[in-house]
Tab-separated table of C-alpha atoms in Angstrom:
chain	number	residue	atom	x	y	z
A	1	MET	CA	7.701	15.682	98.324
A	2	SER	CA	6.796	15.400	101.968
A	3	ALA	CA	3.200	15.814	103.080
A	4	ALA	CA	4.539	17.355	106.292
A	5	VAL	CA	6.220	20.298	104.558
A	6	ARG	CA	5.014	23.652	105.908
A	7	PHE	CA	4.185	26.761	103.921
A	8	PRO	CA	4.328	30.412	105.097
A	9	VAL	CA	0.694	31.577	105.048
A	10	LEU	CA	-0.352	35.164	105.740
A	11	GLU	CA	-4.042	35.035	104.883
A	12	VAL	CA	-6.803	32.582	104.070
A	13	PHE	CA	-9.973	34.417	103.105
A	14	GLY	CA	-13.157	34.215	101.059
A	15	PRO	CA	-15.178	33.149	99.361
A	16	THR	CA	-14.983	36.291	97.260
A	17	VAL	CA	-14.807	37.154	93.584
A	18	GLN	CA	-11.530	36.944	91.709
A	19	GLY	CA	-10.796	40.551	90.783
A	20	GLU	CA	-8.142	40.016	88.123
A	21	GLY	CA	-7.126	38.075	85.035
A	22	MET	CA	-8.761	35.387	82.957
A	23	VAL	CA	-11.156	34.170	85.661
A	24	VAL	CA	-12.273	37.621	86.805
A	25	GLY	CA	-15.568	37.404	88.653
A	26	ARG	CA	-15.036	33.729	89.610
A	27	LYS	CA	-16.114	32.761	93.112
A	28	THR	CA	-12.929	31.661	94.888
A	29	MET	CA	-11.088	31.251	98.169
A	30	PHE	CA	-7.688	32.893	98.569
A	31	ILE	CA	-4.491	31.599	100.125
A	32	ARG	CA	-1.877	34.337	100.403
A	33	THR	CA	1.677	33.133	100.965
A	34	ALA	CA	4.546	35.198	102.378
A	35	GLY	CA	7.715	36.070	100.505
A	36	CYS	CA	8.573	37.640	97.161
A	37	ASP	CA	11.671	38.018	95.018
A	38	TYR	CA	10.431	41.405	93.710
A	39	ARG	CA	9.967	44.774	95.391
A	40	CYS	CA	7.478	46.554	93.129
A	41	SER	CA	7.102	50.244	93.868
A	42	TRP	CA	3.278	50.096	93.715
A	43	CYS	CA	2.791	46.657	95.267
A	44	ASP	CA	-0.611	46.411	96.965
A	45	SER	CA	0.577	43.426	99.012
A	46	ALA	CA	3.939	44.705	100.230
A	47	PHE	CA	3.173	43.252	103.647
A	48	THR	CA	3.992	39.867	102.125
A	49	TRP	CA	7.668	40.808	101.806
A	50	ASP	CA	8.503	44.046	103.695
A	51	GLY	CA	8.481	42.508	107.182
A	52	SER	CA	5.501	44.522	108.426
A	53	ALA	CA	3.384	41.364	108.815
A	54	ARG	CA	6.038	38.920	109.932
A	55	ASP	CA	4.168	38.225	113.169
A	56	GLU	CA	1.111	37.155	111.167
A	57	ILE	CA	2.877	34.405	109.236
A	58	ARG	CA	1.655	30.900	110.049
A	59	LEU	CA	3.557	27.802	109.010
A	60	PHE	CA	0.882	25.386	107.818
A	61	THR	CA	0.974	21.929	106.278
A	62	ALA	CA	-1.166	21.340	103.211
A	63	ALA	CA	-3.753	19.538	105.386
A	64	GLU	CA	-3.858	22.477	107.804
A	65	ILE	CA	-4.385	24.905	104.913
A	66	LEU	CA	-7.274	22.767	103.681
A	67	ASP	CA	-8.769	22.757	107.163
A	68	ASP	CA	-8.451	26.544	107.334
A	69	LEU	CA	-10.095	26.953	103.943
A	70	HIS	CA	-13.118	25.024	105.186
A	71	ARG	CA	-13.094	26.788	108.550
A	72	VAL	CA	-13.275	30.170	106.793
A	73	GLY	CA	-15.319	29.289	103.710
A	74	GLY	CA	-17.317	26.264	104.789
A	75	ASP	CA	-18.326	24.071	101.831
A	76	SER	CA	-19.412	26.979	99.633
A	77	PHE	CA	-16.517	26.918	97.142
A	78	ASP	CA	-14.748	24.720	94.603
A	79	HIS	CA	-12.062	27.154	93.388
A	80	VAL	CA	-8.934	28.231	95.280
A	81	THR	CA	-6.514	30.999	94.302
A	82	ILE	CA	-2.933	30.903	95.584
A	83	SER	CA	-1.447	34.381	95.690
A	84	GLY	CA	1.408	36.290	97.308
A	85	GLY	CA	4.017	37.652	97.213
A	86	ASN	CA	5.254	35.106	94.780
A	87	PRO	CA	4.018	31.591	95.574
A	88	ALA	CA	6.313	30.190	92.856
A	89	LEU	CA	9.172	30.552	95.353
A	90	LEU	CA	7.771	27.569	97.257
A	91	LYS	CA	9.464	24.459	95.830
A	92	GLU	CA	7.057	21.932	97.382
A	93	LEU	CA	3.780	23.743	96.807
A	94	GLY	CA	2.749	20.861	94.555
A	95	VAL	CA	1.819	18.973	97.733
A	96	LEU	CA	-0.927	21.526	98.384
A	97	VAL	CA	-2.064	21.596	94.772
A	98	GLU	CA	-2.383	17.794	94.723
A	99	LEU	CA	-4.425	17.835	97.924
A	100	LEU	CA	-6.765	20.546	96.628
A	101	HIS	CA	-7.269	18.589	93.401
A	102	ALA	CA	-8.009	15.449	95.398
A	103	GLU	CA	-10.731	17.431	97.198
A	104	GLY	CA	-12.318	18.419	93.875
A	105	MET	CA	-10.934	21.970	93.858
A	106	THR	CA	-9.843	23.972	90.807
A	107	VAL	CA	-6.604	25.838	91.561
A	108	ALA	CA	-5.483	29.239	90.270
A	109	LEU	CA	-2.132	30.933	90.838
A	110	GLU	CA	-0.453	34.199	89.874
A	111	THR	CA	3.294	34.726	89.562
A	112	GLN	CA	5.487	37.245	87.781
A	113	GLY	CA	7.234	34.480	85.823
A	114	SER	CA	10.602	34.795	87.537
A	115	ARG	CA	10.899	31.231	88.857
A	116	TRP	CA	10.113	27.831	87.359
A	117	GLN	CA	8.776	25.028	89.537
A	118	PRO	CA	7.908	21.502	88.318
A	119	TRP	CA	4.411	21.789	89.786
A	120	LEU	CA	3.433	24.876	87.749
A	121	PRO	CA	1.782	22.799	84.983
A	122	MET	CA	-0.538	21.361	87.649
A	123	ILE	CA	-2.205	24.748	88.074
A	124	ASP	CA	-5.621	24.939	86.386
A	125	ASP	CA	-5.791	28.732	85.937
A	126	MET	CA	-2.275	30.136	85.690
A	127	THR	CA	-1.515	33.829	85.340
A	128	LEU	CA	1.971	35.060	84.436
A	129	SER	CA	2.203	38.723	85.314
A	130	PRO	CA	5.593	40.190	84.372
A	131	LYS	CA	6.149	43.606	85.878
A	132	PRO	CA	6.313	46.800	83.774
A	133	PRO	CA	8.808	49.685	84.133
A	134	SER	CA	6.693	51.565	86.699
A	135	SER	CA	7.308	48.726	89.158
A	136	GLY	CA	11.040	49.452	89.251
A	137	MET	CA	11.710	45.779	88.459
A	138	GLY	CA	13.334	44.250	85.401
A	139	THR	CA	12.233	41.203	83.385
A	140	ASP	CA	14.557	38.258	82.795
A	141	TRP	CA	13.271	37.375	79.356
A	142	ASP	CA	15.223	34.126	79.160
A	143	VAL	CA	13.556	32.848	82.317
A	144	LEU	CA	10.106	33.993	81.195
A	145	ASP	CA	10.631	32.460	77.718
A	146	ASN	CA	11.518	29.167	79.372
A	147	ILE	CA	8.424	29.185	81.598
A	148	VAL	CA	6.112	30.019	78.718
A	149	ALA	CA	7.664	27.273	76.568
A	150	ARG	CA	7.320	24.664	79.332
A	151	LEU	CA	3.733	25.545	80.125
A	152	SER	CA	2.863	25.513	76.438
A	153	ALA	CA	4.504	22.117	75.959
A	154	ALA	CA	2.557	20.764	78.922
A	155	GLY	CA	-0.737	22.024	77.483
A	156	SER	CA	-1.353	24.191	80.535
A	157	ARG	CA	-4.150	26.750	80.666
A	158	PHE	CA	-2.386	30.062	81.274
A	159	CYS	CA	-2.445	33.700	80.341
A	160	MET	CA	-0.235	36.782	80.445
A	161	LYS	CA	-1.288	39.868	82.390
A	162	VAL	CA	0.406	43.268	82.518
A	163	VAL	CA	-0.606	46.006	84.928
A	164	VAL	CA	-0.445	49.392	83.200
A	165	PHE	CA	0.048	52.773	84.851
A	166	ASP	CA	1.474	54.928	82.067
A	167	GLU	CA	2.699	55.030	78.467
A	168	ASP	CA	5.985	53.311	79.288
A	169	ASP	CA	4.045	50.414	80.801
A	170	LEU	CA	1.879	50.290	77.691
A	171	CYS	CA	4.986	50.015	75.525
A	172	TYR	CA	6.165	47.166	77.731
A	173	ALA	CA	2.773	45.472	77.388
A	174	ARG	CA	3.083	45.628	73.600
A	175	GLU	CA	6.488	43.959	73.847
A	176	VAL	CA	5.077	41.153	76.002
A	177	HIS	CA	2.110	40.596	73.684
A	178	GLU	CA	4.279	40.585	70.568
A	179	ARG	CA	6.714	38.159	72.184
A	180	TYR	CA	3.974	35.664	73.148
A	181	PRO	CA	1.229	36.289	70.557
A	182	GLU	CA	-0.521	32.937	71.068
A	183	VAL	CA	-0.916	33.358	74.843
A	184	PRO	CA	-4.196	34.965	75.991
A	185	PHE	CA	-3.293	38.500	77.018
A	186	TYR	CA	-4.818	40.810	79.609
A	187	LEU	CA	-4.189	44.484	80.335
A	188	GLN	CA	-5.151	45.695	83.793
A	189	ALA	CA	-5.448	49.279	84.939
A	190	GLY	CA	-3.027	49.975	87.786
A	191	ASN	CA	-3.920	51.369	91.192
A	192	ASP	CA	-1.285	53.593	92.784
A	193	ASN	CA	-3.675	55.196	95.274
A	194	LEU	CA	-2.866	52.704	98.029
A	195	THR	CA	-3.435	54.927	101.080
A	196	GLU	CA	-7.096	55.801	100.521
A	197	GLU	CA	-9.249	53.956	103.075
A	198	GLU	CA	-12.717	54.886	101.788
A	199	PRO	CA	-13.856	52.696	98.864
A	200	SER	CA	-16.354	55.227	97.553
A	201	ALA	CA	-13.590	57.815	97.296
A	202	MET	CA	-11.509	55.356	95.271
A	203	LEU	CA	-14.075	54.536	92.611
A	204	PRO	CA	-13.939	57.744	90.502
A	205	TYR	CA	-10.148	57.459	90.339
A	206	LEU	CA	-10.267	53.767	89.384
A	207	VAL	CA	-12.894	54.404	86.666
A	208	GLN	CA	-10.752	57.198	85.259
A	209	ARG	CA	-7.695	54.923	85.138
A	210	TYR	CA	-9.700	52.160	83.462
A	211	GLU	CA	-11.165	54.560	80.880
A	212	TRP	CA	-7.675	55.806	80.025
A	213	LEU	CA	-6.469	52.260	79.479
A	214	ILE	CA	-9.475	51.333	77.347
A	215	ASN	CA	-8.953	54.347	75.107
A	216	ALA	CA	-5.207	53.660	74.809
A	217	ALA	CA	-5.718	50.011	73.894
A	218	MET	CA	-8.593	50.534	71.467
A	219	GLY	CA	-6.529	52.806	69.256
A	220	ASP	CA	-3.426	50.578	69.270
A	221	ASN	CA	-2.996	48.349	66.198
A	222	SER	CA	-0.460	46.155	68.039
A	223	LEU	CA	-2.976	45.365	70.781
A	224	ARG	CA	-5.679	43.658	68.752
A	225	LYS	CA	-6.063	40.402	70.632
A	226	VAL	CA	-6.310	41.666	74.204
A	227	HIS	CA	-8.701	41.867	77.124
A	228	VAL	CA	-8.785	45.146	79.073
A	229	LEU	CA	-9.788	44.822	82.710
A	230	PRO	CA	-10.109	46.900	85.849
A	231	GLN	CA	-8.918	45.545	89.195
A	232	LEU	CA	-12.480	44.579	89.953
A	233	HIS	CA	-12.325	44.003	93.712
A	234	THR	CA	-10.931	47.507	94.280
A	235	TRP	CA	-14.102	48.968	92.708
A	236	VAL	CA	-16.097	47.422	95.554
A	237	TRP	CA	-13.728	47.318	98.518
A	238	GLY	CA	-10.965	49.787	97.660
A	239	ASN	CA	-7.692	48.914	99.371
A	240	LYS	CA	-9.253	46.726	102.050
A	241	LYS	CA	-7.362	43.495	102.796
A	242	GLY	CA	-8.938	40.070	103.050
A	243	VAL	CA	-11.654	40.483	100.386
């Protein structure tokens, strides 16, 4: 892999708290890449793939991304989250992961599990987040099975996360959990109120959604070994970008 390869970067921001998944609350920097192979109906980062932010895309080398991380976050972090879009579309992203590791950084990444890349086992905190029916997307179970098997064989630290909006999504979450019972599993309450600009107006709605999911999961015998989370950053900042 060439060190001069360039990656489509939309945002570098932080440090902030990780709002989702198995490292929720972790102080981290974020790198948001452009491009996605999905078009989820409730996507809170649609600007990564719908063309609305095309003029904001910067093509950075790994070294330039590292420089930007320090420009924005100084030396106050040791954890970096790569998000999207779907960063697993980037075949040579391992160049960046290697550089971050060489700088003493722990690296997290989230993907829907639709694309395998040889560098995926290099990720320290990996989240596979297949999309439920409410997204309008379908799951290629053969591809997801293959990714889970490869990560497991490599001894990677990874989890499954499903965002839940309704009963159909909860049924899908059961299917995921039953299919991969040994993988740490997280349910996350979905946010489909993406136009509200005032965080304080969002919070009652988000608490209500989280309470519904807690109650649904607690009474479900097939969801015994699960973690139930809110989308934590939305409780503080609502739909604001770059936090």
